[in-house]
Amino acid sequence: MVATKKKKKKTKKTAKPRAKTKKKPAKKTAKPVSMLRKPEKKSSPVRVQVKSKIKAKSKTKTKSTAQSKTVSKKKVRTTLENQPCFFFGGGKADGDATLRDLLGGKGAGLAEMSRIGIPVPPGFTITTEVCRIYYENNLEIPKDIDAELEKQMAKIETLVGAKFGDPDNPLLVSVRSGAKFSMPGMMDTVLNLGLNKDTITGLAKKTGDERFAYDNYRRFVQMFGNVVLGIDKDKFEKIIEQRKKDRKIKQDSSLQVEDLNFIIRKFKSIIKRKTGESFPDDPYVQLRMARDAVFRSWNNPRAISYRKLNDIPGDLGTAVTVQMMVYGNMGNNSGTGVGFTRNPASGEKEFYGEYLLNAQGEDVVAGIRTPQPISQLADEMPVVFKQLKSLTGKLEKHYRDVQDFEFTIQDSNLYMLQTRTGKRTVQAALKIAVDMVKEKLITKEEALMRIEPAQLDQLLHPRLDSGTEYEVIATGLPASPGAASGAIYFTSEAAVKAASAKGAGPVILVRQETNPDDIEGMNAAAGILTSRGGRTSHAAVVARGMGKCCVAGCEVARVNEAKKQLQIGKLIIKEKEIITINGSTGEVILGSVPTIDPELSGEFAEFMTWADEIRKLKVRANADTPVDAIKARKFGAEGIGLCRTEHMFFAEERLPIVQEMILADSVEERQDALDRLLPFQKKDFKKLFDVMEGLPVTIRTLDPPLHEFLPDKKVIEKEIEEIDKFDEEYEEKIDKKKKMLRRIDELKEINPMLGHRGCRLGIVYPEITEMQVRAIIEAACELTKAKKKIIPEIMIPLVGHVNELKNQKEVVRRIADEIIKKTRVKDFEYHVGTMIEIPRAALTADEIAQEADFFSFGTNDMTQMAMGFSRDDAGKFLGYYVEKGILQKDPFVSIDRNGVGRLLQIGTEKGRMTKPDLKVGICGEHGGDPDSIEFCDMVGLDYVSCSPFRVPIARLAAAQATIKQKQQTAERDK
Ligand code: ADP
Ligand code: MG
Ligand code: MG
């Protein structure tokens, strides 16, 4: 393909990516293609039972395994449900575009083209069903099916007036592979089949060009020898090279008939030597052998690993198309080329492609000669160029999507040899979708379905400039998308200091793993790299929330915080040196790579408004700071679904006060610390509310276990050592430190995730909740007085029993109502709700709803508690689970519908039994995952809330969920 020929990146193998957690590239490549196509015919009788043998080596899918096990015990199947071959040619075809399952993409495309009057050399496609039988039947085609070959060949013969194997007027064919989902270059094709010592003279006579005939023969023996007989390509190339050397010739085209004859003889003798048999001369023997070889190429190692990487089932099989040859190598009025109807990189509506005159088949992509840009064809062969443009334009209109096509010109006659949906970048996909709606080629809904929401991610973060070359030194998990270059620092403090220094450039924080202490450093950094932890590790979750790029769990990287160095293999990178990380791919690069900033404008913005017109789910953002909130609004958030107040506690000037609050011996002492925290929180909330004016803002009361706010014991011990003995306040200072040590011990929990956290904090220390409510309501009332519409929602975390909520709600109401009364604001409302994250809460949601104005599902904790997987430790086995198929997906990434999802459903239903119009949302990581969003839509939630950068993704995913439901309802009604 034109677009992907030049490889930009060089990946040096100094450090291997971790094998287990290898990233699956954007799910099925196959999926978008199938979505772009016309919906597949419901009635197509292709839902054949899946058989075992064909997929023996490939990864199994649960459903098909079950079937195959039962089937393999039965007798081998030799009868077909469909006809074995589908003919096309002469403006007609047995098949059409909807039969991709049976004919493969290529066969279906050829049939469709033939039907709509595009000039296509005639031929026929042997179905994937025959391929499956071939595998079941011990690599043999049953007789009656095999007999079809002659009948089909006869049809081509009649149509074109030539005969397969006829020495005077020989018909030659290509034998081409083609699966349902395009697997470019993975399987094999044989050209010029049907040549032997008799037909070669006929070809020479017919074309009046002996050299041409022998060149084709040479190509055929070579391809057949390689593809069908399995002989190394190099063996043949060496012979050609040797002959060229002997004859002092540079170009293949200078080889004369006797040279070619010599080469062919040599080829044949290698074949004889290697296989023990002579090169087959009987055209039908050639044809059968080639057909079977193409079937077998479905299971070559390349194809198997490609399927694995792209989630393509191993049991589909390939179709085989046998098609009359046309010749692009018949002189300078002939040629061959490939192209796209629009630019697949930018989406511009421009004809795009390359061609070569006097060339055959793969010459264009083989890189032997440099192809010409297609625009030049306009000068060289204006008539053919015009025809090509009009034919491909017709194809694009017909398929209503960009086409990626192959063509051959034989003596000024144009033939199309392949057409398929063109793969494209997201940028191009957006532009094309929007343009096509304007051209009235597709509807808005179709346009919306053409973009995979997750792909938008690439547009929403700074990304590496794809025009530059770079070298990858290590690969970790792509934990948070985007890319950044910066100087590396190994502690949070060092990162903060470096980032705030005068004239400072961007900083990358490099840690073994991060913890809540590192928040400031993470905040100051442009990106985060960790050597441990998974996709839901602290670093990953916080980075995603902050919209910063993060590569996590880069296990080949050795982070030495003491020595301030990062070691990858033999390479040692020191503090202040520059690296680049790509959180979208997990790549780590030495040095800096230019990046491009995101924006939501032009086609992208327009496209998003269409999503908004359709979707039912509202989309909010998880945002803790005004900066995040501004981003969220910019990306179209309709409120804040989760503001984690604790993140405000980590700022430099506040942490000591927070620590005092935690260390307090008495309520009075604690109150004193809280009184000093109040102005900070109030100021934060005021800013946040101001940014979100007119939209709801959900604020969660303090959630994490308190020890997270206390420093590391070692740090304090060191500080004790360093206190000056002659200091006047020596005793006092020592006492304070020791108390801190004691308190750290007291607060230490065996299992903090299930310990003293969430509403349990506010219940034991109501003063904390009081302070937070005071900050929220005072801020809101002050702004309300200034004529702003503020809608606060106070959310109590980790409720499992209705009485917990009752307790906290009482605190909230008491404080809030007192303030409202005092400030005498009017038209002001606040709501009190709860997170549903403990399974018990979901199961008793009817009781809880009596006390709650709203629910928000905290699906991170809920997944942890429902599955019993510790978020912080699951990385050790989850990758393995997914790889082994024990779980289809990481449940922390995509909601586990049957289990956790069921809780969501029960919680929603029960909640609404008590309060029919209870507002229900979700604020876990899943709120930004398209698959989970679809589920939320099905369950009937009111909104999803996700990180600001995922808001557009969620908007699109929500629209697609609505469209899919509409389609399903329409199907059902039919
Ligand atoms: P791939 O799937 O690898 O693209 P193809 O089956 O499309 O393989 O064929 C390889 C090359 O041979 C393509 O360039 C195609 O256009 C060319 N080709 C295939 N069949 C014919 C034919 N009947 N006449 C001329 N060229 C052909
Ligand atoms: Mg092709
Ligand atoms: Mg939680």
PDB file of N, CA, C and O in Angstrom, residues 725-753:
ATOM      1  N   LYS A 725      20.767  20.033  67.886  1.00  0.00           N
ATOM      2  CA  LYS A 725      20.657  19.785  69.331  1.00  0.00           C
ATOM      3  C   LYS A 725      20.645  21.080  70.141  1.00  0.00           C
ATOM      4  O   LYS A 725      20.177  21.135  71.258  1.00  0.00           O
ATOM      5  N   PHE A 726      21.234  22.146  69.570  1.00  0.00           N
ATOM      6  CA  PHE A 726      21.310  23.393  70.331  1.00  0.00           C
ATOM      7  C   PHE A 726      20.144  24.312  70.043  1.00  0.00           C
ATOM      8  O   PHE A 726      20.071  25.421  70.542  1.00  0.00           O
ATOM      9  N   ASP A 727      19.262  23.814  69.221  1.00  0.00           N
ATOM     10  CA  ASP A 727      18.058  24.586  68.911  1.00  0.00           C
ATOM     11  C   ASP A 727      17.243  24.772  70.197  1.00  0.00           C
ATOM     12  O   ASP A 727      17.091  23.842  70.987  1.00  0.00           O
ATOM     13  N   GLU A 728      16.731  26.002  70.392  1.00  0.00           N
ATOM     14  CA  GLU A 728      15.957  26.285  71.607  1.00  0.00           C
ATOM     15  C   GLU A 728      14.736  25.382  71.724  1.00  0.00           C
ATOM     16  O   GLU A 728      14.357  24.940  72.788  1.00  0.00           O
ATOM     17  N   GLU A 729      14.128  25.138  70.562  1.00  0.00           N
ATOM     18  CA  GLU A 729      12.892  24.358  70.599  1.00  0.00           C
ATOM     19  C   GLU A 729      13.149  22.886  70.332  1.00  0.00           C
ATOM     20  O   GLU A 729      12.273  22.166  69.853  1.00  0.00           O
ATOM     21  N   TYR A 730      14.356  22.455  70.620  1.00  0.00           N
ATOM     22  CA  TYR A 730      14.751  21.087  70.307  1.00  0.00           C
ATOM     23  C   TYR A 730      13.755  20.056  70.817  1.00  0.00           C
ATOM     24  O   TYR A 730      13.226  19.234  70.049  1.00  0.00           O
ATOM     25  N   GLU A 731      13.480  20.141  72.115  1.00  0.00           N
ATOM     26  CA  GLU A 731      12.594  19.141  72.735  1.00  0.00           C
ATOM     27  C   GLU A 731      11.238  19.111  72.035  1.00  0.00           C
ATOM     28  O   GLU A 731      10.727  18.067  71.661  1.00  0.00           O
ATOM     29  N   GLU A 732      10.720  20.325  71.878  1.00  0.00           N
ATOM     30  CA  GLU A 732       9.405  20.465  71.272  1.00  0.00           C
ATOM     31  C   GLU A 732       9.358  19.835  69.879  1.00  0.00           C
ATOM     32  O   GLU A 732       8.426  19.111  69.517  1.00  0.00           O
ATOM     33  N   LYS A 733      10.409  20.122  69.113  1.00  0.00           N
ATOM     34  CA  LYS A 733      10.466  19.608  67.747  1.00  0.00           C
ATOM     35  C   LYS A 733      10.554  18.090  67.737  1.00  0.00           C
ATOM     36  O   LYS A 733       9.885  17.419  66.943  1.00  0.00           O
ATOM     37  N   ILE A 734      11.395  17.568  68.611  1.00  0.00           N
ATOM     38  CA  ILE A 734      11.536  16.109  68.691  1.00  0.00           C
ATOM     39  C   ILE A 734      10.201  15.467  69.053  1.00  0.00           C
ATOM     40  O   ILE A 734       9.787  14.487  68.447  1.00  0.00           O
ATOM     41  N   ASP A 735       9.539  16.078  70.030  1.00  0.00           N
ATOM     42  CA  ASP A 735       8.243  15.543  70.467  1.00  0.00           C
ATOM     43  C   ASP A 735       7.256  15.450  69.316  1.00  0.00           C
ATOM     44  O   ASP A 735       6.565  14.449  69.140  1.00  0.00           O
ATOM     45  N   LYS A 736       7.237  16.534  68.556  1.00  0.00           N
ATOM     46  CA  LYS A 736       6.293  16.599  67.451  1.00  0.00           C
ATOM     47  C   LYS A 736       6.572  15.477  66.441  1.00  0.00           C
ATOM     48  O   LYS A 736       5.659  14.799  65.959  1.00  0.00           O
ATOM     49  N   LYS A 737       7.823  15.310  66.140  1.00  0.00           N
ATOM     50  CA  LYS A 737       8.207  14.276  65.173  1.00  0.00           C
ATOM     51  C   LYS A 737       7.873  12.888  65.711  1.00  0.00           C
ATOM     52  O   LYS A 737       7.398  12.028  64.981  1.00  0.00           O
ATOM     53  N   LYS A 738       8.155  12.701  66.961  1.00  0.00           N
ATOM     54  CA  LYS A 738       7.908  11.377  67.540  1.00  0.00           C
ATOM     55  C   LYS A 738       6.417  11.056  67.548  1.00  0.00           C
ATOM     56  O   LYS A 738       6.012   9.917  67.315  1.00  0.00           O
ATOM     57  N   LYS A 739       5.677  12.091  67.806  1.00  0.00           N
ATOM     58  CA  LYS A 739       4.232  11.911  67.807  1.00  0.00           C
ATOM     59  C   LYS A 739       3.768  11.490  66.415  1.00  0.00           C
ATOM     60  O   LYS A 739       2.909  10.620  66.246  1.00  0.00           O
ATOM     61  N   MET A 740       4.388  12.105  65.450  1.00  0.00           N
ATOM     62  CA  MET A 740       4.034  11.772  64.079  1.00  0.00           C
ATOM     63  C   MET A 740       4.347  10.300  63.805  1.00  0.00           C
ATOM     64  O   MET A 740       3.555   9.581  63.197  1.00  0.00           O
ATOM     65  N   LEU A 741       5.519   9.884  64.274  1.00  0.00           N
ATOM     66  CA  LEU A 741       5.896   8.475  64.081  1.00  0.00           C
ATOM     67  C   LEU A 741       4.869   7.545  64.725  1.00  0.00           C
ATOM     68  O   LEU A 741       4.465   6.535  64.139  1.00  0.00           O
ATOM     69  N   ARG A 742       4.479   7.919  65.940  1.00  0.00           N
ATOM     70  CA  ARG A 742       3.519   7.102  66.661  1.00  0.00           C
ATOM     71  C   ARG A 742       2.190   7.018  65.891  1.00  0.00           C
ATOM     72  O   ARG A 742       1.622   5.963  65.690  1.00  0.00           O
ATOM     73  N   ARG A 743       1.791   8.186  65.408  1.00  0.00           N
ATOM     74  CA  ARG A 743       0.496   8.271  64.718  1.00  0.00           C
ATOM     75  C   ARG A 743       0.530   7.463  63.404  1.00  0.00           C
ATOM     76  O   ARG A 743      -0.442   6.822  63.029  1.00  0.00           O
ATOM     77  N   ILE A 744       1.681   7.508  62.760  1.00  0.00           N
ATOM     78  CA  ILE A 744       1.803   6.723  61.523  1.00  0.00           C
ATOM     79  C   ILE A 744       1.588   5.249  61.836  1.00  0.00           C
ATOM     80  O   ILE A 744       0.892   4.538  61.121  1.00  0.00           O
ATOM     81  N   ASP A 745       2.189   4.823  62.945  1.00  0.00           N
ATOM     82  CA  ASP A 745       2.006   3.423  63.344  1.00  0.00           C
ATOM     83  C   ASP A 745       0.540   3.128  63.641  1.00  0.00           C
ATOM     84  O   ASP A 745       0.015   2.103  63.245  1.00  0.00           O
ATOM     85  N   GLU A 746      -0.082   4.064  64.360  1.00  0.00           N
ATOM     86  CA  GLU A 746      -1.484   3.852  64.734  1.00  0.00           C
ATOM     87  C   GLU A 746      -2.394   3.765  63.505  1.00  0.00           C
ATOM     88  O   GLU A 746      -3.337   2.994  63.465  1.00  0.00           O
ATOM     89  N   LEU A 747      -2.057   4.601  62.533  1.00  0.00           N
ATOM     90  CA  LEU A 747      -2.944   4.663  61.365  1.00  0.00           C
ATOM     91  C   LEU A 747      -2.675   3.559  60.356  1.00  0.00           C
ATOM     92  O   LEU A 747      -3.438   3.348  59.431  1.00  0.00           O
ATOM     93  N   LYS A 748      -1.559   2.895  60.561  1.00  0.00           N
ATOM     94  CA  LYS A 748      -1.197   1.841  59.604  1.00  0.00           C
ATOM     95  C   LYS A 748      -2.291   0.774  59.588  1.00  0.00           C
ATOM     96  O   LYS A 748      -2.732   0.297  60.621  1.00  0.00           O
ATOM     97  N   GLU A 749      -2.718   0.443  58.399  1.00  0.00           N
ATOM     98  CA  GLU A 749      -3.767  -0.558  58.273  1.00  0.00           C
ATOM     99  C   GLU A 749      -3.261  -1.742  57.476  1.00  0.00           C
ATOM    100  O   GLU A 749      -2.443  -1.588  56.579  1.00  0.00           O
ATOM    101  N   ILE A 750      -3.782  -2.911  57.811  1.00  0.00           N
ATOM    102  CA  ILE A 750      -3.370  -4.110  57.084  1.00  0.00           C
ATOM    103  C   ILE A 750      -3.957  -4.083  55.690  1.00  0.00           C
ATOM    104  O   ILE A 750      -3.327  -4.447  54.719  1.00  0.00           O
ATOM    105  N   ASN A 751      -5.188  -3.584  55.619  1.00  0.00           N
ATOM    106  CA  ASN A 751      -5.865  -3.588  54.334  1.00  0.00           C
ATOM    107  C   ASN A 751      -6.580  -2.257  54.144  1.00  0.00           C
ATOM    108  O   ASN A 751      -7.801  -2.161  54.269  1.00  0.00           O
ATOM    109  N   PRO A 752      -5.793  -1.221  53.856  1.00  0.00           N
ATOM    110  CA  PRO A 752      -6.355   0.137  53.864  1.00  0.00           C
ATOM    111  C   PRO A 752      -7.520   0.339  52.895  1.00  0.00           C
ATOM    112  O   PRO A 752      -8.414   1.130  53.168  1.00  0.00           O
ATOM    113  N   MET A 753      -7.533  -0.376  51.807  1.00  0.00           N
ATOM    114  CA  MET A 753      -8.613  -0.214  50.846  1.00  0.00           C
ATOM    115  C   MET A 753      -9.980  -0.550  51.468  1.00  0.00           C
ATOM    116  O   MET A 753     -11.014  -0.057  51.045  1.00  0.00           O
TER     117      MET A 753
END
